[in-house]
């Protein structure tokens, strides 16, 4: 049972406490609405720093923030930890695994999920990093592979255990490759003195002819050089066709034996059952410039799951934190306008730029009119990420971990807390 009391205020049900859902929930604080926030996790996940959890640089708790704390001081807000299963727009209700809830306004902010482009083998055998449990699985797998490498005298097997293949060279793939390369150079030689660490390979595979191809050419080239200097092997114009858990194959005939393939080659919207007619080719829900789902005035979609086509963004906005936050903020304002029968404000994306870090003293930053890289870009990257984290405690934890790791060349959290069993039949259906 949901057990949400009736209210004289209109009820806004928000599905998803990611960047978009949290932004609108925070903006609706103490406004004339009853806010009900639903999420399958009881914490907000700061996804941009997940690769650092996967590579032992940060504890998972420092990028997770309790959902209940976010709405703690709100007059009429409720959080329920639940998996939303279906939406019934005809009867204005949301069906979840703990019961049904009726809404006056519905906000779908369910984010995205991994896109394997229909390849079941790759889905079954590769690692992904959309959730904190998945980042912890990856951390365990990396470390377990090294433990196993020590236990075998078969050199081909050892090489395969020490070969990490990352598919997709967007920010996630690039940041992960850089972090693994730093572990190879600074951490693993000390941890495994009886292993020949030069056998470790980090292969970054990219389908197009540039890494970070949503960024400027200058940033893309600089990031490529940073990665190569760190020892990462980059394979451009290379399409992965299969991975059976042991061998990864590509269209051009290139193949590697590897026990760790990390898939960061695609995402698609994560819509909820009940509104299939409005999906675009990336499974995103088509919305108008007010984030209203096509055909509705009381149902909205925000962030990664929303596709707002426009002149500048022909296929919708980039699936990044800023569009999600900005849409959430504006929708809070528009809901108030709607109840006051005022005209709604159109969403105009304020592109503040994008960035990626490759490692210590190495980052690339694209601002609307300026592109730069190197040490200063790295400080900008750190400042922006620290500033964007929710909560003083998390900011402090991350800051001190970075200071410590910087001076000691360490990754304190390289521990196998929850062993990961590769190739188990059931994968966590978690996104
Ligand atoms: C590894 C990684 C690194 C990234 N790095 C960057 C970066 O550096 N910069 C940047 O701008 N963007 C980055 N992104 C993208 C950014 O995180 C997303 O664009 C952003 O999170 C989108 O916000 P959202 O609110 O739409 O969705 P999300 O933040 O994904 O939130 C969706 C929420 O909905 C919940 N949910 C989903 N389905 C259900 C359901 N059925 N029932 C209940 N709850 C549900 C989920 O648990 C989640 O809390 C990164 C993403 C990843 C995965």
Coordinates of C-alpha atoms and ligand atoms in Angstrom, one line a residue:
X1 CA 0.0 0.0 0.0
X2 CA 1.2 3.5 -0.8
X3 CA -0.6 5.0 2.2
X4 CA -0.4 8.6 0.9
X5 CA -3.0 10.8 2.6
X6 CA -5.5 12.8 0.5
X7 CA -4.8 16.5 0.1
X8 CA -6.6 19.6 -0.9
X9 CA -3.6 20.4 -3.1
X10 CA -3.2 18.8 -6.6
X11 CA -1.0 15.7 -6.5
X12 CA 2.2 15.6 -8.6
X13 CA 3.6 12.1 -8.9
X14 CA 7.2 12.1 -10.0
X15 CA 8.6 8.8 -11.3
X16 CA 12.4 8.8 -10.9
X17 CA 14.7 10.6 -8.5
X18 CA 17.5 11.3 -10.9
X19 CA 18.7 14.7 -11.9
X20 CA 15.4 15.7 -13.4
X21 CA 13.1 14.2 -10.8
X22 CA 15.1 15.7 -7.9
X23 CA 15.3 19.1 -9.6
X24 CA 11.5 19.4 -9.9
X25 CA 10.9 17.9 -6.4
X26 CA 13.2 20.5 -4.9
X27 CA 11.7 23.4 -6.8
X28 CA 8.2 22.4 -5.7
X29 CA 9.2 22.6 -2.1
X30 CA 6.4 24.2 0.0
X31 CA 4.4 25.1 -3.1
X32 CA 0.7 24.4 -3.3
X33 CA 1.1 20.8 -4.5
X34 CA 1.3 17.4 -2.8
X35 CA 4.5 15.9 -4.2
X36 CA 5.0 12.1 -4.4
X37 CA 8.4 11.0 -5.5
X38 CA 8.8 7.3 -6.5
X39 CA 12.1 5.6 -7.2
X40 CA 13.3 2.0 -7.1
X41 CA 16.3 3.1 -5.2
X42 CA 16.2 5.1 -1.9
X43 CA 19.1 7.3 -3.0
X44 CA 19.9 9.8 -5.8
X45 CA 22.9 8.5 -7.8
X46 CA 25.5 11.0 -9.1
X47 CA 26.3 9.1 -12.2
X48 CA 29.1 11.2 -13.5
X49 CA 31.4 9.9 -10.8
X50 CA 30.4 6.3 -11.0
X51 CA 33.6 5.3 -12.9
X52 CA 35.6 6.4 -9.9
X53 CA 33.6 4.0 -7.7
X54 CA 34.3 1.2 -10.3
X55 CA 38.0 1.9 -10.1
X56 CA 38.3 2.2 -6.4
X57 CA 38.8 6.0 -6.2
X58 CA 35.6 6.7 -4.3
X59 CA 33.4 4.9 -1.9
X60 CA 29.9 4.3 -3.3
X61 CA 28.3 6.2 -0.4
X62 CA 30.0 9.4 -1.4
X63 CA 28.0 9.6 -4.7
X64 CA 24.7 8.4 -3.3
X65 CA 22.4 10.8 -1.5
X66 CA 19.3 9.7 0.5
X67 CA 16.0 10.5 -1.3
X68 CA 14.3 11.1 2.0
X69 CA 16.9 13.7 3.0
X70 CA 16.2 15.6 -0.3
X71 CA 12.5 16.1 0.7
X72 CA 13.0 16.2 4.4
X73 CA 12.0 19.8 5.0
X74 CA 9.2 19.9 2.4
X75 CA 5.7 20.5 3.9
X76 CA 3.8 18.0 1.8
X77 CA 6.2 15.6 0.0
X78 CA 6.4 11.8 0.2
X79 CA 8.9 9.3 -1.0
X80 CA 8.1 5.7 -1.7
X81 CA 10.8 3.2 -2.7
X82 CA 9.1 1.2 -5.4
X83 CA 9.4 -0.1 -9.0
X84 CA 6.9 1.6 -11.2
X85 CA 5.4 -1.0 -13.5
X86 CA 2.8 0.7 -15.6
X87 CA 1.0 4.0 -16.3
X88 CA -2.7 4.2 -16.9
X89 CA -3.3 7.7 -18.3
X90 CA -7.0 7.1 -18.9
X91 CA -7.6 6.6 -15.2
X92 CA -4.8 8.9 -14.2
X93 CA -3.0 6.2 -12.1
X94 CA 0.4 4.8 -11.7
X95 CA 0.8 1.1 -11.0
X96 CA 3.8 0.0 -8.9
X97 CA 5.0 -3.1 -7.1
X98 CA 3.6 -1.8 -3.8
X99 CA 0.3 -0.5 -5.1
X100 CA -1.5 2.1 -7.2
X101 CA -1.4 5.8 -6.9
X102 CA -3.6 8.4 -8.6
X103 CA -2.2 11.7 -9.9
X104 CA -3.3 15.1 -11.0
X105 CA 0.0 15.7 -12.7
X106 CA 2.4 13.0 -13.7
X107 CA 6.1 13.5 -14.3
X108 CA 8.1 10.7 -15.9
X109 CA 11.8 11.1 -15.2
X110 CA 13.0 7.5 -15.5
X111 CA 16.2 8.3 -17.3
X112 CA 17.9 5.9 -19.7
X113 CA 19.0 2.3 -20.0
X114 CA 21.8 0.5 -21.9
X115 CA 21.3 -0.1 -25.6
X116 CA 22.9 -3.2 -26.9
X117 CA 21.3 -2.8 -30.3
X118 CA 19.6 -6.1 -30.0
X119 CA 22.8 -8.2 -29.3
X120 CA 21.8 -10.6 -26.5
X121 CA 25.3 -12.2 -26.3
X122 CA 26.9 -8.8 -25.6
X123 CA 24.1 -8.0 -23.1
X124 CA 24.6 -11.2 -21.3
X125 CA 28.4 -11.1 -21.1
X126 CA 29.5 -7.5 -20.9
X127 CA 29.6 -5.2 -17.9
X128 CA 27.8 -1.9 -17.7
X129 CA 27.7 1.1 -15.3
X130 CA 24.3 2.7 -15.0
X131 CA 23.8 2.0 -11.3
X132 CA 26.0 2.0 -8.2
X133 CA 25.5 -1.8 -7.8
X134 CA 26.8 -2.2 -11.4
X135 CA 29.8 0.0 -10.6
X136 CA 30.6 -2.2 -7.6
X137 CA 30.2 -5.3 -9.7
X138 CA 32.7 -3.8 -12.1
X139 CA 35.1 -2.9 -9.3
X140 CA 34.9 -6.5 -8.0
X141 CA 35.4 -8.0 -11.5
X142 CA 38.6 -5.9 -12.2
X143 CA 40.1 -7.0 -8.9
X144 CA 39.0 -10.6 -9.1
X145 CA 40.5 -10.9 -12.6
X146 CA 43.9 -9.8 -11.1
X147 CA 43.5 -12.4 -8.3
X148 CA 42.7 -15.1 -10.9
X149 CA 45.6 -14.0 -13.1
X150 CA 48.0 -14.8 -10.2
X151 CA 46.5 -18.2 -9.9
X152 CA 47.1 -19.4 -13.5
X153 CA 50.3 -20.4 -15.3
X154 CA 48.6 -20.4 -18.6
X155 CA 50.0 -17.2 -20.1
X156 CA 47.2 -16.8 -22.7
X157 CA 44.6 -17.1 -19.9
X158 CA 46.6 -14.6 -17.7
X159 CA 46.8 -12.1 -20.6
X160 CA 43.0 -12.5 -21.2
X161 CA 42.4 -11.8 -17.5
X162 CA 44.5 -8.7 -17.7
X163 CA 42.9 -7.4 -20.9
X164 CA 40.2 -4.8 -20.4
X165 CA 38.1 -3.8 -23.4
X166 CA 35.9 -0.8 -23.2
X167 CA 33.4 -0.4 -26.0
X168 CA 32.3 3.2 -26.7
X169 CA 34.6 6.2 -26.3
X170 CA 32.1 8.8 -25.1
X171 CA 32.8 10.5 -21.8
X172 CA 32.1 7.3 -19.7
X173 CA 34.4 5.1 -21.8
X174 CA 37.2 7.7 -22.0
X175 CA 37.1 8.4 -18.2
X176 CA 37.0 4.7 -17.4
X177 CA 40.0 4.0 -19.7
X178 CA 42.0 6.8 -18.2
X179 CA 41.3 5.6 -14.6
X180 CA 42.2 2.0 -15.5
X181 CA 45.4 3.2 -17.1
X182 CA 46.3 5.2 -13.9
X183 CA 45.7 2.0 -11.9
X184 CA 48.0 0.1 -14.2
X185 CA 50.7 2.7 -13.8
X186 CA 50.5 3.6 -10.1
X187 CA 48.5 1.0 -8.1
X188 CA 48.7 -2.5 -9.6
X189 CA 52.5 -2.7 -9.7
X190 CA 52.6 -2.2 -5.9
X191 CA 49.6 -4.5 -5.3
X192 CA 50.8 -7.4 -7.5
X193 CA 54.6 -7.3 -7.5
X194 CA 54.5 -11.0 -8.6
X195 CA 52.6 -10.2 -11.7
X196 CA 54.1 -8.7 -14.9
X197 CA 51.8 -5.6 -15.0
X198 CA 53.1 -4.8 -18.5
X199 CA 50.8 -7.6 -19.7
X200 CA 47.7 -5.5 -18.7
X201 CA 46.0 -4.0 -21.7
X202 CA 43.3 -1.3 -21.9
X203 CA 41.7 -1.4 -25.3
X204 CA 39.2 1.4 -26.1
X205 CA 37.0 0.5 -29.1
X206 CA 35.0 3.2 -30.9
X207 CA 32.7 2.9 -33.9
X208 CA 33.3 6.4 -35.3
X209 CA 36.6 8.0 -36.3
X210 CA 36.9 10.1 -33.2
X211 CA 36.7 9.6 -29.5
X212 CA 34.4 12.0 -27.6
X213 CA 32.7 12.7 -30.9
X214 CA 30.0 14.9 -29.3
X215 CA 32.8 17.3 -28.2
X216 CA 35.0 19.7 -30.2
X217 CA 37.6 18.3 -32.6
X218 CA 40.3 20.0 -30.4
X219 CA 39.1 18.2 -27.2
X220 CA 38.7 14.9 -29.0
X221 CA 42.3 15.0 -30.3
X222 CA 43.7 16.2 -26.9
X223 CA 41.9 13.4 -25.1
X224 CA 43.2 10.9 -27.6
X225 CA 46.7 12.0 -27.0
X226 CA 46.3 11.9 -23.2
X227 CA 45.0 8.4 -23.4
X228 CA 47.7 7.2 -25.7
X229 CA 50.4 8.7 -23.4
X230 CA 48.8 6.7 -20.5
X231 CA 49.2 3.5 -22.6
X232 CA 45.6 3.0 -23.7
X233 CA 45.2 1.4 -27.1
X234 CA 42.5 3.1 -29.2
X235 CA 40.7 1.4 -32.0
X236 CA 38.7 3.8 -34.1
X237 CA 36.2 2.9 -36.8
X238 CA 35.8 -0.5 -35.2
X239 CA 32.4 -2.0 -34.7
X240 CA 32.0 -4.8 -32.1
X241 CA 29.9 -7.6 -33.4
X242 CA 30.0 -10.1 -30.6
X243 CA 31.4 -11.1 -27.2
X244 CA 30.8 -14.6 -25.9
X245 CA 32.4 -14.0 -22.5
X246 CA 35.9 -15.0 -23.7
X247 CA 36.5 -13.4 -27.1
X248 CA 35.4 -10.1 -28.4
X249 CA 35.0 -9.8 -32.2
X250 CA 34.7 -6.8 -34.5
X251 CA 33.6 -6.2 -38.1
X252 CA 37.1 -5.6 -39.4
X253 CA 38.4 -8.9 -38.1
X254 CA 40.1 -7.6 -35.0
X255 CA 39.5 -9.8 -32.0
X256 CA 40.8 -10.0 -28.4
X257 CA 40.7 -12.7 -25.7
X258 CA 39.3 -10.9 -22.7
X259 CA 37.4 -11.6 -19.5
X260 CA 36.3 -8.0 -19.1
X261 CA 34.3 -6.1 -21.7
X262 CA 32.7 -2.9 -20.5
X263 CA 29.9 -1.7 -22.7
X264 CA 29.4 2.0 -22.9
X265 CA 28.5 2.2 -26.5
X266 CA 24.8 3.3 -26.3
X267 CA 21.9 4.3 -24.2
X268 CA 18.2 4.6 -24.9
X269 CA 15.2 6.0 -23.0
X270 CA 13.7 4.0 -20.2
X271 CA 10.0 4.6 -20.6
X272 CA 7.3 2.9 -18.5
X273 CA 4.8 0.6 -20.0
X274 CA 1.6 2.4 -20.9
X275 CA 2.7 5.0 -23.5
X276 CA 4.3 3.2 -26.4
X277 CA 2.7 5.3 -29.1
X278 CA 4.8 8.3 -28.2
X279 CA 8.3 6.8 -28.4
X280 CA 11.0 8.0 -30.8
X281 CA 13.7 5.8 -32.4
X282 CA 15.8 6.0 -29.2
X283 CA 12.9 4.8 -27.1
X284 CA 12.4 8.3 -25.7
X285 CA 9.0 9.8 -25.1
X286 CA 8.1 12.6 -27.5
X287 CA 7.3 15.8 -25.7
X288 CA 6.5 19.4 -26.8
X289 CA 8.4 22.4 -25.7
X290 CA 6.7 22.4 -22.3
X291 CA 7.8 18.8 -21.7
X292 CA 4.2 17.7 -22.1
X293 CA 3.9 14.2 -23.5
X294 CA 2.4 14.5 -27.0
X295 CA -1.4 14.3 -26.6
X296 CA -1.5 15.1 -22.9
X297 CA -1.7 18.3 -20.8
X298 CA -1.2 16.6 -17.5
X299 CA 1.6 14.1 -18.3
X300 CA 5.2 15.3 -18.6
X301 CA 8.5 13.6 -19.4
X302 CA 11.9 15.0 -18.4
X303 CA 15.6 14.4 -18.9
X304 CA 17.0 11.4 -20.6
X305 CA 13.6 9.8 -21.2
X306 CA 12.2 12.8 -23.0
X307 CA 12.7 13.7 -26.7
X308 CA 12.0 17.3 -27.4
X309 CA 12.7 17.8 -31.1
X310 CA 13.5 21.4 -32.1
X311 CA 15.3 23.4 -34.7
X312 CA 18.7 23.3 -32.9
X313 CA 18.2 19.9 -31.3
X314 CA 16.8 17.9 -34.2
X315 CA 16.7 14.6 -32.3
X316 CA 16.2 16.0 -28.8
X317 CA 18.7 17.3 -26.2
X318 CA 21.9 15.5 -25.2
X319 CA 21.3 12.8 -22.6
X320 CA 23.2 14.7 -20.0
X321 CA 22.6 16.1 -16.5
X322 CA 22.1 19.7 -17.4
X323 CA 19.1 19.3 -19.8
X324 CA 17.5 17.1 -17.1
X325 CA 18.0 19.6 -14.3
X326 CA 17.0 22.6 -16.4
X327 CA 13.8 20.8 -17.6
X328 CA 13.0 19.9 -14.0
X329 CA 13.4 23.4 -12.8
X330 CA 11.2 24.9 -15.6
X331 CA 8.5 22.3 -15.2
X332 CA 8.1 23.2 -11.5
X333 CA 7.4 26.8 -12.6
X334 CA 5.1 25.7 -15.4
X335 CA 3.0 23.5 -13.1
X336 CA 2.3 26.6 -10.9
X337 CA 1.5 28.5 -14.1
X338 CA -0.9 25.7 -15.2
X339 CA -2.8 25.8 -11.9
X340 CA -3.0 29.6 -12.2
X341 CA -4.3 29.3 -15.8
X342 CA -1.3 31.3 -17.0
X343 CA 0.5 30.5 -20.3
X344 CA 3.4 28.1 -20.1
X345 CA 7.1 29.0 -20.7
X346 CA 8.9 27.2 -23.5
X347 CA 12.0 25.2 -22.6
X348 CA 15.2 26.7 -24.0
X349 CA 18.3 24.7 -23.2
X350 CA 21.1 26.8 -21.8
X351 CA 24.2 24.8 -23.0
X352 CA 26.9 25.4 -20.4
X353 CA 29.4 23.1 -22.2
X354 CA 30.7 19.7 -21.6
X355 CA 33.9 18.1 -20.2
X356 CA 35.7 14.9 -19.6
X357 CA 38.7 13.9 -17.5
X358 CA 41.3 11.5 -18.6
X359 CA 43.3 11.3 -15.3
X360 CA 45.5 13.3 -13.0
X361 CA 46.1 16.8 -14.5
X362 CA 44.4 15.8 -17.7
X363 CA 40.9 16.9 -18.8
X364 CA 39.2 18.5 -21.8
X365 CA 36.6 21.3 -21.5
X366 CA 34.3 22.6 -24.2
X367 CA 32.6 25.9 -23.2
X368 CA 30.2 27.5 -25.7
X369 CA 33.0 29.7 -27.1
X370 CA 36.2 28.2 -25.6
X371 CA 37.9 24.9 -25.7
X372 CA 40.8 24.1 -23.4
X373 CA 42.6 21.1 -21.9
X374 CA 45.3 20.1 -19.4
X375 CA 45.8 21.0 -15.8
X376 CA 43.5 24.0 -15.7
X377 CA 40.8 22.0 -17.4
X378 CA 41.2 19.3 -14.8
X379 CA 40.7 21.7 -11.9
X380 CA 37.6 23.1 -13.7
X381 CA 36.3 19.5 -14.1
X382 CA 36.9 18.8 -10.4
X383 CA 35.3 22.1 -9.2
X384 CA 32.2 21.6 -11.4
X385 CA 31.7 18.0 -10.2
X386 CA 32.3 18.8 -6.5
X387 CA 29.9 21.8 -6.8
X388 CA 27.2 19.6 -8.5
X389 CA 27.2 16.8 -5.9
X390 CA 24.2 16.9 -3.6
X391 CA 25.0 17.4 0.1
X392 CA 27.8 18.8 2.1
X393 CA 28.9 15.4 3.4
X394 CA 29.3 14.0 -0.1
X395 CA 31.2 17.0 -1.3
X396 CA 33.6 16.7 1.7
X397 CA 34.1 13.0 1.2
X398 CA 34.8 13.3 -2.5
X399 CA 37.1 16.3 -1.9
X400 CA 39.2 14.5 0.7
X401 CA 39.4 11.3 -1.4
X402 CA 40.7 13.3 -4.3
X403 CA 43.3 15.1 -2.2
X404 CA 44.4 11.8 -0.7
X405 CA 44.5 9.9 -4.0
X406 CA 46.4 12.8 -5.6
X407 CA 49.2 13.0 -3.1
X408 CA 49.5 9.2 -2.3
X409 CA 48.9 8.0 -5.9
X410 CA 46.4 5.6 -4.4
X411 CA 42.8 4.1 -4.8
X412 CA 41.8 3.3 -1.3
X413 CA 38.6 1.6 -2.2
X414 CA 40.0 -1.2 -4.2
X415 CA 38.3 -3.9 -2.2
X416 CA 36.0 -6.8 -3.1
X417 CA 33.1 -6.3 -0.7
X418 CA 30.6 -8.1 -2.8
X419 CA 32.2 -10.7 -5.1
X420 CA 30.9 -10.7 -8.6
X421 CA 30.2 -14.0 -10.3
X422 CA 30.7 -13.4 -14.0
X423 CA 28.5 -15.3 -16.4
X424 CA 25.9 -16.1 -13.8
X425 CA 22.5 -16.8 -15.4
X426 CA 20.6 -13.9 -13.8
X427 CA 21.8 -10.4 -14.3
X428 CA 20.4 -7.7 -11.9
X429 CA 17.6 -6.1 -13.9
X430 CA 18.7 -2.8 -12.7
X431 CA 18.9 0.5 -14.5
Ligands
LIG1 C1 28.5 6.4 -16.1 C2 27.8 7.7 -16.5 C3 28.5 8.8 -16.5 C4 27.9 10.0 -16.9 N1 28.6 11.2 -16.9 C5 28.0 12.4 -17.2 C6 28.7 13.6 -17.1 O1 29.9 13.6 -16.8 N2 28.0 14.7 -17.4 C7 26.7 14.7 -17.7 O2 26.1 15.8 -17.9 N3 26.0 13.6 -17.8 C8 26.6 12.4 -17.5 N4 25.9 11.2 -17.6 C9 24.5 11.3 -18.0 C10 23.6 11.8 -16.9 O3 23.9 11.1 -15.7 C11 22.2 11.6 -17.3 O4 22.0 12.4 -18.5 C12 21.2 12.1 -16.2 O5 21.4 11.2 -15.1 C13 19.8 12.1 -16.7 O6 19.0 12.5 -15.7 P1 17.5 11.8 -15.5 O7 16.9 12.5 -14.3 O8 16.8 12.0 -16.8 O9 17.7 10.3 -15.3 P2 18.5 9.5 -14.1 O10 19.5 10.4 -13.4 O11 19.1 8.3 -14.8 O12 17.4 9.1 -13.1 C14 16.4 8.2 -13.4 C15 15.9 7.7 -12.1 O13 14.7 6.9 -12.4 C16 14.6 5.8 -11.6 N5 13.8 4.8 -12.3 C17 13.9 4.4 -13.6 N6 13.0 3.5 -13.9 C18 12.2 3.4 -12.8 C19 11.0 2.6 -12.5 N7 10.4 1.9 -13.4 N8 10.5 2.7 -11.2 C20 11.1 3.5 -10.3 N9 12.2 4.2 -10.5 C21 12.7 4.2 -11.8 C22 16.1 5.4 -11.5 O14 16.3 4.5 -10.3 C23 16.8 6.7 -11.4 O15 16.9 7.1 -10.0 C24 26.5 10.0 -17.2 C25 25.8 8.8 -17.2 C26 26.4 7.7 -16.8 C27 25.6 6.4 -16.8

